[in-house]
Amino acid sequence: MNLKFIKILGLYQLIAGALGILTFLFFLHTIDLLNVALNGLSIYSGYLLLKKDFKKGLNLSIINQFLQIIGVSLLGFTFKFVAGICLGFYIDLTSDTIIGASVNLNIWQMSFSSNTEQIRISLNFIPVILINYIFREKAKLT
């Protein structure tokens, strides 16, 4: 088992989740319970890994990272969550096909709007890479 990777992953998730909540509070001066829950999942899974509760921590880390892979805007609904680094691409099909790259930190978007024409899908590569390593480490536990 690669304890160095697990420690770095734990710190990454803990710090990213805390910054996600603090950033949201700082800029919007309000609390969104879903934002707190999702970033709280990141904080808790990081805490478990640092506490060396590897089985539970890795399982929650997988869930946490899966929630960060795809962002979508479709039929007036928007959802995108990233606790940490976002490095990926997007496809915007709203009025024309636009493909672009995205690099961000800590993203939280969830809304329902009357703009039902927007169609945008984004993919974040960082959680895909992390999930690969998490599954490798999880396999070493058994």
mmCIF file with all atom_site columns, C-alpha atoms in Angstrom:
data_model
loop_
_atom_site.group_PDB
_atom_site.id
_atom_site.type_symbol
_atom_site.label_atom_id
_atom_site.label_alt_id
_atom_site.label_comp_id
_atom_site.label_asym_id
_atom_site.label_entity_id
_atom_site.label_seq_id
_atom_site.pdbx_PDB_ins_code
_atom_site.Cartn_x
_atom_site.Cartn_y
_atom_site.Cartn_z
_atom_site.occupancy
_atom_site.B_iso_or_equiv
_atom_site.pdbx_formal_charge
_atom_site.auth_seq_id
_atom_site.auth_comp_id
_atom_site.auth_asym_id
_atom_site.auth_atom_id
_atom_site.pdbx_PDB_model_num
ATOM 1   C CA . MET A 1 1   ? 0.000   0.000  0.000   1.00 0.00 ? 1   MET A CA 1
ATOM 2   C CA . ASN A 1 2   ? 1.303   3.434  -0.960  1.00 0.00 ? 2   ASN A CA 1
ATOM 3   C CA . LEU A 1 3   ? 0.858   5.372  2.275   1.00 0.00 ? 3   LEU A CA 1
ATOM 4   C CA . LYS A 1 4   ? 2.388   8.497  0.743   1.00 0.00 ? 4   LYS A CA 1
ATOM 5   C CA . PHE A 1 5   ? -0.303  8.613  -1.983  1.00 0.00 ? 5   PHE A CA 1
ATOM 6   C CA . ILE A 1 6   ? -3.063  8.026  0.577   1.00 0.00 ? 6   ILE A CA 1
ATOM 7   C CA . LYS A 1 7   ? -1.734  10.803 2.813   1.00 0.00 ? 7   LYS A CA 1
ATOM 8   C CA . ILE A 1 8   ? -1.504  13.228 -0.143  1.00 0.00 ? 8   ILE A CA 1
ATOM 9   C CA . LEU A 1 9   ? -5.023  12.249 -1.281  1.00 0.00 ? 9   LEU A CA 1
ATOM 10  C CA . GLY A 1 10  ? -6.332  12.745 2.249   1.00 0.00 ? 10  GLY A CA 1
ATOM 11  C CA . LEU A 1 11  ? -4.767  16.194 2.543   1.00 0.00 ? 11  LEU A CA 1
ATOM 12  C CA . TYR A 1 12  ? -5.930  17.141 -0.972  1.00 0.00 ? 12  TYR A CA 1
ATOM 13  C CA . GLN A 1 13  ? -9.550  16.201 -0.234  1.00 0.00 ? 13  GLN A CA 1
ATOM 14  C CA . LEU A 1 14  ? -9.582  17.768 3.229   1.00 0.00 ? 14  LEU A CA 1
ATOM 15  C CA . ILE A 1 15  ? -8.087  21.083 2.075   1.00 0.00 ? 15  ILE A CA 1
ATOM 16  C CA . ALA A 1 16  ? -10.116 21.229 -1.152  1.00 0.00 ? 16  ALA A CA 1
ATOM 17  C CA . GLY A 1 17  ? -13.385 20.594 0.672   1.00 0.00 ? 17  GLY A CA 1
ATOM 18  C CA . ALA A 1 18  ? -12.632 23.225 3.311   1.00 0.00 ? 18  ALA A CA 1
ATOM 19  C CA . LEU A 1 19  ? -11.641 25.768 0.646   1.00 0.00 ? 19  LEU A CA 1
ATOM 20  C CA . GLY A 1 20  ? -14.812 24.956 -1.300  1.00 0.00 ? 20  GLY A CA 1
ATOM 21  C CA . ILE A 1 21  ? -17.005 25.837 1.666   1.00 0.00 ? 21  ILE A CA 1
ATOM 22  C CA . LEU A 1 22  ? -14.954 28.889 2.656   1.00 0.00 ? 22  LEU A CA 1
ATOM 23  C CA . THR A 1 23  ? -14.860 30.226 -0.917  1.00 0.00 ? 23  THR A CA 1
ATOM 24  C CA . PHE A 1 24  ? -18.610 29.876 -1.232  1.00 0.00 ? 24  PHE A CA 1
ATOM 25  C CA . LEU A 1 25  ? -19.162 31.688 2.077   1.00 0.00 ? 25  LEU A CA 1
ATOM 26  C CA . PHE A 1 26  ? -16.660 34.423 1.233   1.00 0.00 ? 26  PHE A CA 1
ATOM 27  C CA . PHE A 1 27  ? -18.058 35.297 -2.191  1.00 0.00 ? 27  PHE A CA 1
ATOM 28  C CA . LEU A 1 28  ? -21.762 34.645 -1.685  1.00 0.00 ? 28  LEU A CA 1
ATOM 29  C CA . HIS A 1 29  ? -22.102 35.291 2.056   1.00 0.00 ? 29  HIS A CA 1
ATOM 30  C CA . THR A 1 30  ? -24.559 32.423 2.316   1.00 0.00 ? 30  THR A CA 1
ATOM 31  C CA . ILE A 1 31  ? -24.685 28.685 2.876   1.00 0.00 ? 31  ILE A CA 1
ATOM 32  C CA . ASP A 1 32  ? -25.953 26.158 0.363   1.00 0.00 ? 32  ASP A CA 1
ATOM 33  C CA . LEU A 1 33  ? -26.643 22.851 2.111   1.00 0.00 ? 33  LEU A CA 1
ATOM 34  C CA . LEU A 1 34  ? -25.826 20.717 -0.927  1.00 0.00 ? 34  LEU A CA 1
ATOM 35  C CA . ASN A 1 35  ? -22.531 22.555 -1.365  1.00 0.00 ? 35  ASN A CA 1
ATOM 36  C CA . VAL A 1 36  ? -21.697 21.960 2.294   1.00 0.00 ? 36  VAL A CA 1
ATOM 37  C CA . ALA A 1 37  ? -22.716 18.289 2.000   1.00 0.00 ? 37  ALA A CA 1
ATOM 38  C CA . LEU A 1 38  ? -20.594 17.640 -1.104  1.00 0.00 ? 38  LEU A CA 1
ATOM 39  C CA . ASN A 1 39  ? -17.570 19.525 0.214   1.00 0.00 ? 39  ASN A CA 1
ATOM 40  C CA . GLY A 1 40  ? -18.193 17.901 3.593   1.00 0.00 ? 40  GLY A CA 1
ATOM 41  C CA . LEU A 1 41  ? -17.920 14.509 1.891   1.00 0.00 ? 41  LEU A CA 1
ATOM 42  C CA . SER A 1 42  ? -14.537 15.588 0.555   1.00 0.00 ? 42  SER A CA 1
ATOM 43  C CA . ILE A 1 43  ? -13.430 16.773 4.000   1.00 0.00 ? 43  ILE A CA 1
ATOM 44  C CA . TYR A 1 44  ? -14.678 13.624 5.737   1.00 0.00 ? 44  TYR A CA 1
ATOM 45  C CA . SER A 1 45  ? -13.120 11.200 3.257   1.00 0.00 ? 45  SER A CA 1
ATOM 46  C CA . GLY A 1 46  ? -9.806  13.065 3.519   1.00 0.00 ? 46  GLY A CA 1
ATOM 47  C CA . TYR A 1 47  ? -10.031 12.992 7.308   1.00 0.00 ? 47  TYR A CA 1
ATOM 48  C CA . LEU A 1 48  ? -10.665 9.234  7.304   1.00 0.00 ? 48  LEU A CA 1
ATOM 49  C CA . LEU A 1 49  ? -7.632  8.624  5.102   1.00 0.00 ? 49  LEU A CA 1
ATOM 50  C CA . LEU A 1 50  ? -5.426  10.736 7.370   1.00 0.00 ? 50  LEU A CA 1
ATOM 51  C CA . LYS A 1 51  ? -6.840  8.877  10.367  1.00 0.00 ? 51  LYS A CA 1
ATOM 52  C CA . LYS A 1 52  ? -5.824  5.622  8.591   1.00 0.00 ? 52  LYS A CA 1
ATOM 53  C CA . ASP A 1 53  ? -9.390  4.317  8.213   1.00 0.00 ? 53  ASP A CA 1
ATOM 54  C CA . PHE A 1 54  ? -8.399  3.227  4.715   1.00 0.00 ? 54  PHE A CA 1
ATOM 55  C CA . LYS A 1 55  ? -11.355 1.046  3.712   1.00 0.00 ? 55  LYS A CA 1
ATOM 56  C CA . LYS A 1 56  ? -14.053 3.600  4.527   1.00 0.00 ? 56  LYS A CA 1
ATOM 57  C CA . GLY A 1 57  ? -11.899 6.543  3.443   1.00 0.00 ? 57  GLY A CA 1
ATOM 58  C CA . LEU A 1 58  ? -11.120 5.049  0.028   1.00 0.00 ? 58  LEU A CA 1
ATOM 59  C CA . ASN A 1 59  ? -14.765 4.063  -0.553  1.00 0.00 ? 59  ASN A CA 1
ATOM 60  C CA . LEU A 1 60  ? -15.951 7.609  0.219   1.00 0.00 ? 60  LEU A CA 1
ATOM 61  C CA . SER A 1 61  ? -13.108 9.020  -1.890  1.00 0.00 ? 61  SER A CA 1
ATOM 62  C CA . ILE A 1 62  ? -14.364 7.040  -4.887  1.00 0.00 ? 62  ILE A CA 1
ATOM 63  C CA . ILE A 1 63  ? -17.864 8.494  -4.456  1.00 0.00 ? 63  ILE A CA 1
ATOM 64  C CA . ASN A 1 64  ? -16.437 11.970 -3.946  1.00 0.00 ? 64  ASN A CA 1
ATOM 65  C CA . GLN A 1 65  ? -14.312 11.777 -7.090  1.00 0.00 ? 65  GLN A CA 1
ATOM 66  C CA . PHE A 1 66  ? -17.093 10.295 -9.250  1.00 0.00 ? 66  PHE A CA 1
ATOM 67  C CA . LEU A 1 67  ? -19.291 13.296 -8.427  1.00 0.00 ? 67  LEU A CA 1
ATOM 68  C CA . GLN A 1 68  ? -16.588 15.570 -9.859  1.00 0.00 ? 68  GLN A CA 1
ATOM 69  C CA . ILE A 1 69  ? -16.080 13.933 -13.268 1.00 0.00 ? 69  ILE A CA 1
ATOM 70  C CA . ILE A 1 70  ? -19.022 15.260 -15.292 1.00 0.00 ? 70  ILE A CA 1
ATOM 71  C CA . GLY A 1 71  ? -20.653 18.689 -15.293 1.00 0.00 ? 71  GLY A CA 1
ATOM 72  C CA . VAL A 1 72  ? -23.839 19.268 -17.254 1.00 0.00 ? 72  VAL A CA 1
ATOM 73  C CA . SER A 1 73  ? -26.197 22.054 -18.327 1.00 0.00 ? 73  SER A CA 1
ATOM 74  C CA . LEU A 1 74  ? -29.299 20.695 -20.018 1.00 0.00 ? 74  LEU A CA 1
ATOM 75  C CA . LEU A 1 75  ? -32.988 21.682 -20.171 1.00 0.00 ? 75  LEU A CA 1
ATOM 76  C CA . GLY A 1 76  ? -32.513 24.485 -17.635 1.00 0.00 ? 76  GLY A CA 1
ATOM 77  C CA . PHE A 1 77  ? -30.685 22.322 -15.101 1.00 0.00 ? 77  PHE A CA 1
ATOM 78  C CA . THR A 1 78  ? -27.005 22.928 -14.318 1.00 0.00 ? 78  THR A CA 1
ATOM 79  C CA . PHE A 1 79  ? -24.768 20.821 -12.090 1.00 0.00 ? 79  PHE A CA 1
ATOM 80  C CA . LYS A 1 80  ? -21.005 20.999 -11.736 1.00 0.00 ? 80  LYS A CA 1
ATOM 81  C CA . PHE A 1 81  ? -19.015 20.208 -8.628  1.00 0.00 ? 81  PHE A CA 1
ATOM 82  C CA . VAL A 1 82  ? -15.241 20.178 -8.187  1.00 0.00 ? 82  VAL A CA 1
ATOM 83  C CA . ALA A 1 83  ? -13.506 20.078 -4.814  1.00 0.00 ? 83  ALA A CA 1
ATOM 84  C CA . GLY A 1 84  ? -9.940  20.732 -5.820  1.00 0.00 ? 84  GLY A CA 1
ATOM 85  C CA . ILE A 1 85  ? -8.451  20.987 -9.282  1.00 0.00 ? 85  ILE A CA 1
ATOM 86  C CA . CYS A 1 86  ? -10.470 20.931 -12.487 1.00 0.00 ? 86  CYS A CA 1
ATOM 87  C CA . LEU A 1 87  ? -8.469  20.145 -15.599 1.00 0.00 ? 87  LEU A CA 1
ATOM 88  C CA . GLY A 1 88  ? -10.524 19.023 -18.545 1.00 0.00 ? 88  GLY A CA 1
ATOM 89  C CA . PHE A 1 89  ? -12.588 20.025 -21.521 1.00 0.00 ? 89  PHE A CA 1
ATOM 90  C CA . TYR A 1 90  ? -16.146 20.989 -22.343 1.00 0.00 ? 90  TYR A CA 1
ATOM 91  C CA . ILE A 1 91  ? -18.500 20.804 -25.286 1.00 0.00 ? 91  ILE A CA 1
ATOM 92  C CA . ASP A 1 92  ? -21.059 23.597 -25.648 1.00 0.00 ? 92  ASP A CA 1
ATOM 93  C CA . LEU A 1 93  ? -23.868 22.817 -28.098 1.00 0.00 ? 93  LEU A CA 1
ATOM 94  C CA . THR A 1 94  ? -26.096 25.789 -27.262 1.00 0.00 ? 94  THR A CA 1
ATOM 95  C CA . SER A 1 95  ? -25.965 27.710 -30.532 1.00 0.00 ? 95  SER A CA 1
ATOM 96  C CA . ASP A 1 96  ? -22.986 26.106 -32.236 1.00 0.00 ? 96  ASP A CA 1
ATOM 97  C CA . THR A 1 97  ? -20.553 23.349 -31.385 1.00 0.00 ? 97  THR A CA 1
ATOM 98  C CA . ILE A 1 98  ? -17.793 24.806 -29.235 1.00 0.00 ? 98  ILE A CA 1
ATOM 99  C CA . ILE A 1 99  ? -15.091 22.664 -27.714 1.00 0.00 ? 99  ILE A CA 1
ATOM 100 C CA . GLY A 1 100 ? -12.767 24.153 -25.139 1.00 0.00 ? 100 GLY A CA 1
ATOM 101 C CA . ALA A 1 101 ? -10.416 23.413 -22.278 1.00 0.00 ? 101 ALA A CA 1
ATOM 102 C CA . SER A 1 102 ? -11.030 24.301 -18.658 1.00 0.00 ? 102 SER A CA 1
ATOM 103 C CA . VAL A 1 103 ? -8.683  24.822 -15.738 1.00 0.00 ? 103 VAL A CA 1
ATOM 104 C CA . ASN A 1 104 ? -10.272 25.846 -12.441 1.00 0.00 ? 104 ASN A CA 1
ATOM 105 C CA . LEU A 1 105 ? -10.234 25.355 -8.705  1.00 0.00 ? 105 LEU A CA 1
ATOM 106 C CA . ASN A 1 106 ? -13.246 24.504 -6.542  1.00 0.00 ? 106 ASN A CA 1
ATOM 107 C CA . ILE A 1 107 ? -16.368 24.812 -8.643  1.00 0.00 ? 107 ILE A CA 1
ATOM 108 C CA . TRP A 1 108 ? -19.921 24.704 -7.379  1.00 0.00 ? 108 TRP A CA 1
ATOM 109 C CA . GLN A 1 109 ? -22.795 25.287 -9.765  1.00 0.00 ? 109 GLN A CA 1
ATOM 110 C CA . MET A 1 110 ? -26.307 24.007 -9.373  1.00 0.00 ? 110 MET A CA 1
ATOM 111 C CA . SER A 1 111 ? -29.305 25.806 -10.720 1.00 0.00 ? 111 SER A CA 1
ATOM 112 C CA . PHE A 1 112 ? -32.650 25.494 -12.356 1.00 0.00 ? 112 PHE A CA 1
ATOM 113 C CA . SER A 1 113 ? -33.386 28.220 -14.885 1.00 0.00 ? 113 SER A CA 1
ATOM 114 C CA . SER A 1 114 ? -35.638 29.101 -17.762 1.00 0.00 ? 114 SER A CA 1
ATOM 115 C CA . ASN A 1 115 ? -32.667 28.929 -20.154 1.00 0.00 ? 115 ASN A CA 1
ATOM 116 C CA . THR A 1 116 ? -33.653 25.532 -21.530 1.00 0.00 ? 116 THR A CA 1
ATOM 117 C CA . GLU A 1 117 ? -31.625 26.044 -24.691 1.00 0.00 ? 117 GLU A CA 1
ATOM 118 C CA . GLN A 1 118 ? -28.200 25.743 -23.071 1.00 0.00 ? 118 GLN A CA 1
ATOM 119 C CA . ILE A 1 119 ? -26.501 22.400 -23.638 1.00 0.00 ? 119 ILE A CA 1
ATOM 120 C CA . ARG A 1 120 ? -23.044 22.032 -22.160 1.00 0.00 ? 120 ARG A CA 1
ATOM 121 C CA . ILE A 1 121 ? -21.163 18.984 -20.953 1.00 0.00 ? 121 ILE A CA 1
ATOM 122 C CA . SER A 1 122 ? -17.794 19.101 -19.228 1.00 0.00 ? 122 SER A CA 1
ATOM 123 C CA . LEU A 1 123 ? -15.341 16.404 -18.230 1.00 0.00 ? 123 LEU A CA 1
ATOM 124 C CA . ASN A 1 124 ? -12.730 16.730 -15.483 1.00 0.00 ? 124 ASN A CA 1
ATOM 125 C CA . PHE A 1 125 ? -9.684  14.470 -15.892 1.00 0.00 ? 125 PHE A CA 1
ATOM 126 C CA . ILE A 1 126 ? -8.250  14.882 -12.365 1.00 0.00 ? 126 ILE A CA 1
ATOM 127 C CA . PRO A 1 127 ? -10.887 12.715 -10.618 1.00 0.00 ? 127 PRO A CA 1
ATOM 128 C CA . VAL A 1 128 ? -10.556 10.068 -13.351 1.00 0.00 ? 128 VAL A CA 1
ATOM 129 C CA . ILE A 1 129 ? -6.825  9.825  -12.630 1.00 0.00 ? 129 ILE A CA 1
ATOM 130 C CA . LEU A 1 130 ? -7.412  9.801  -8.862  1.00 0.00 ? 130 LEU A CA 1
ATOM 131 C CA . ILE A 1 131 ? -10.080 7.091  -9.109  1.00 0.00 ? 131 ILE A CA 1
ATOM 132 C CA . ASN A 1 132 ? -7.615  4.901  -11.010 1.00 0.00 ? 132 ASN A CA 1
ATOM 133 C CA . TYR A 1 133 ? -5.077  5.220  -8.187  1.00 0.00 ? 133 TYR A CA 1
ATOM 134 C CA . ILE A 1 134 ? -7.738  4.805  -5.497  1.00 0.00 ? 134 ILE A CA 1
ATOM 135 C CA . PHE A 1 135 ? -8.914  1.510  -7.014  1.00 0.00 ? 135 PHE A CA 1
ATOM 136 C CA . ARG A 1 136 ? -5.298  0.303  -7.142  1.00 0.00 ? 136 ARG A CA 1
ATOM 137 C CA . GLU A 1 137 ? -4.812  1.116  -3.465  1.00 0.00 ? 137 GLU A CA 1
ATOM 138 C CA . LYS A 1 138 ? -8.174  -0.386 -2.570  1.00 0.00 ? 138 LYS A CA 1
ATOM 139 C CA . ALA A 1 139 ? -7.172  -3.651 -4.282  1.00 0.00 ? 139 ALA A CA 1
ATOM 140 C CA . LYS A 1 140 ? -4.102  -3.823 -2.043  1.00 0.00 ? 140 LYS A CA 1
ATOM 141 C CA . LEU A 1 141 ? -6.287  -3.745 1.092   1.00 0.00 ? 141 LEU A CA 1
ATOM 142 C CA . THR A 1 142 ? -7.811  -7.156 0.462   1.00 0.00 ? 142 THR A CA 1
#
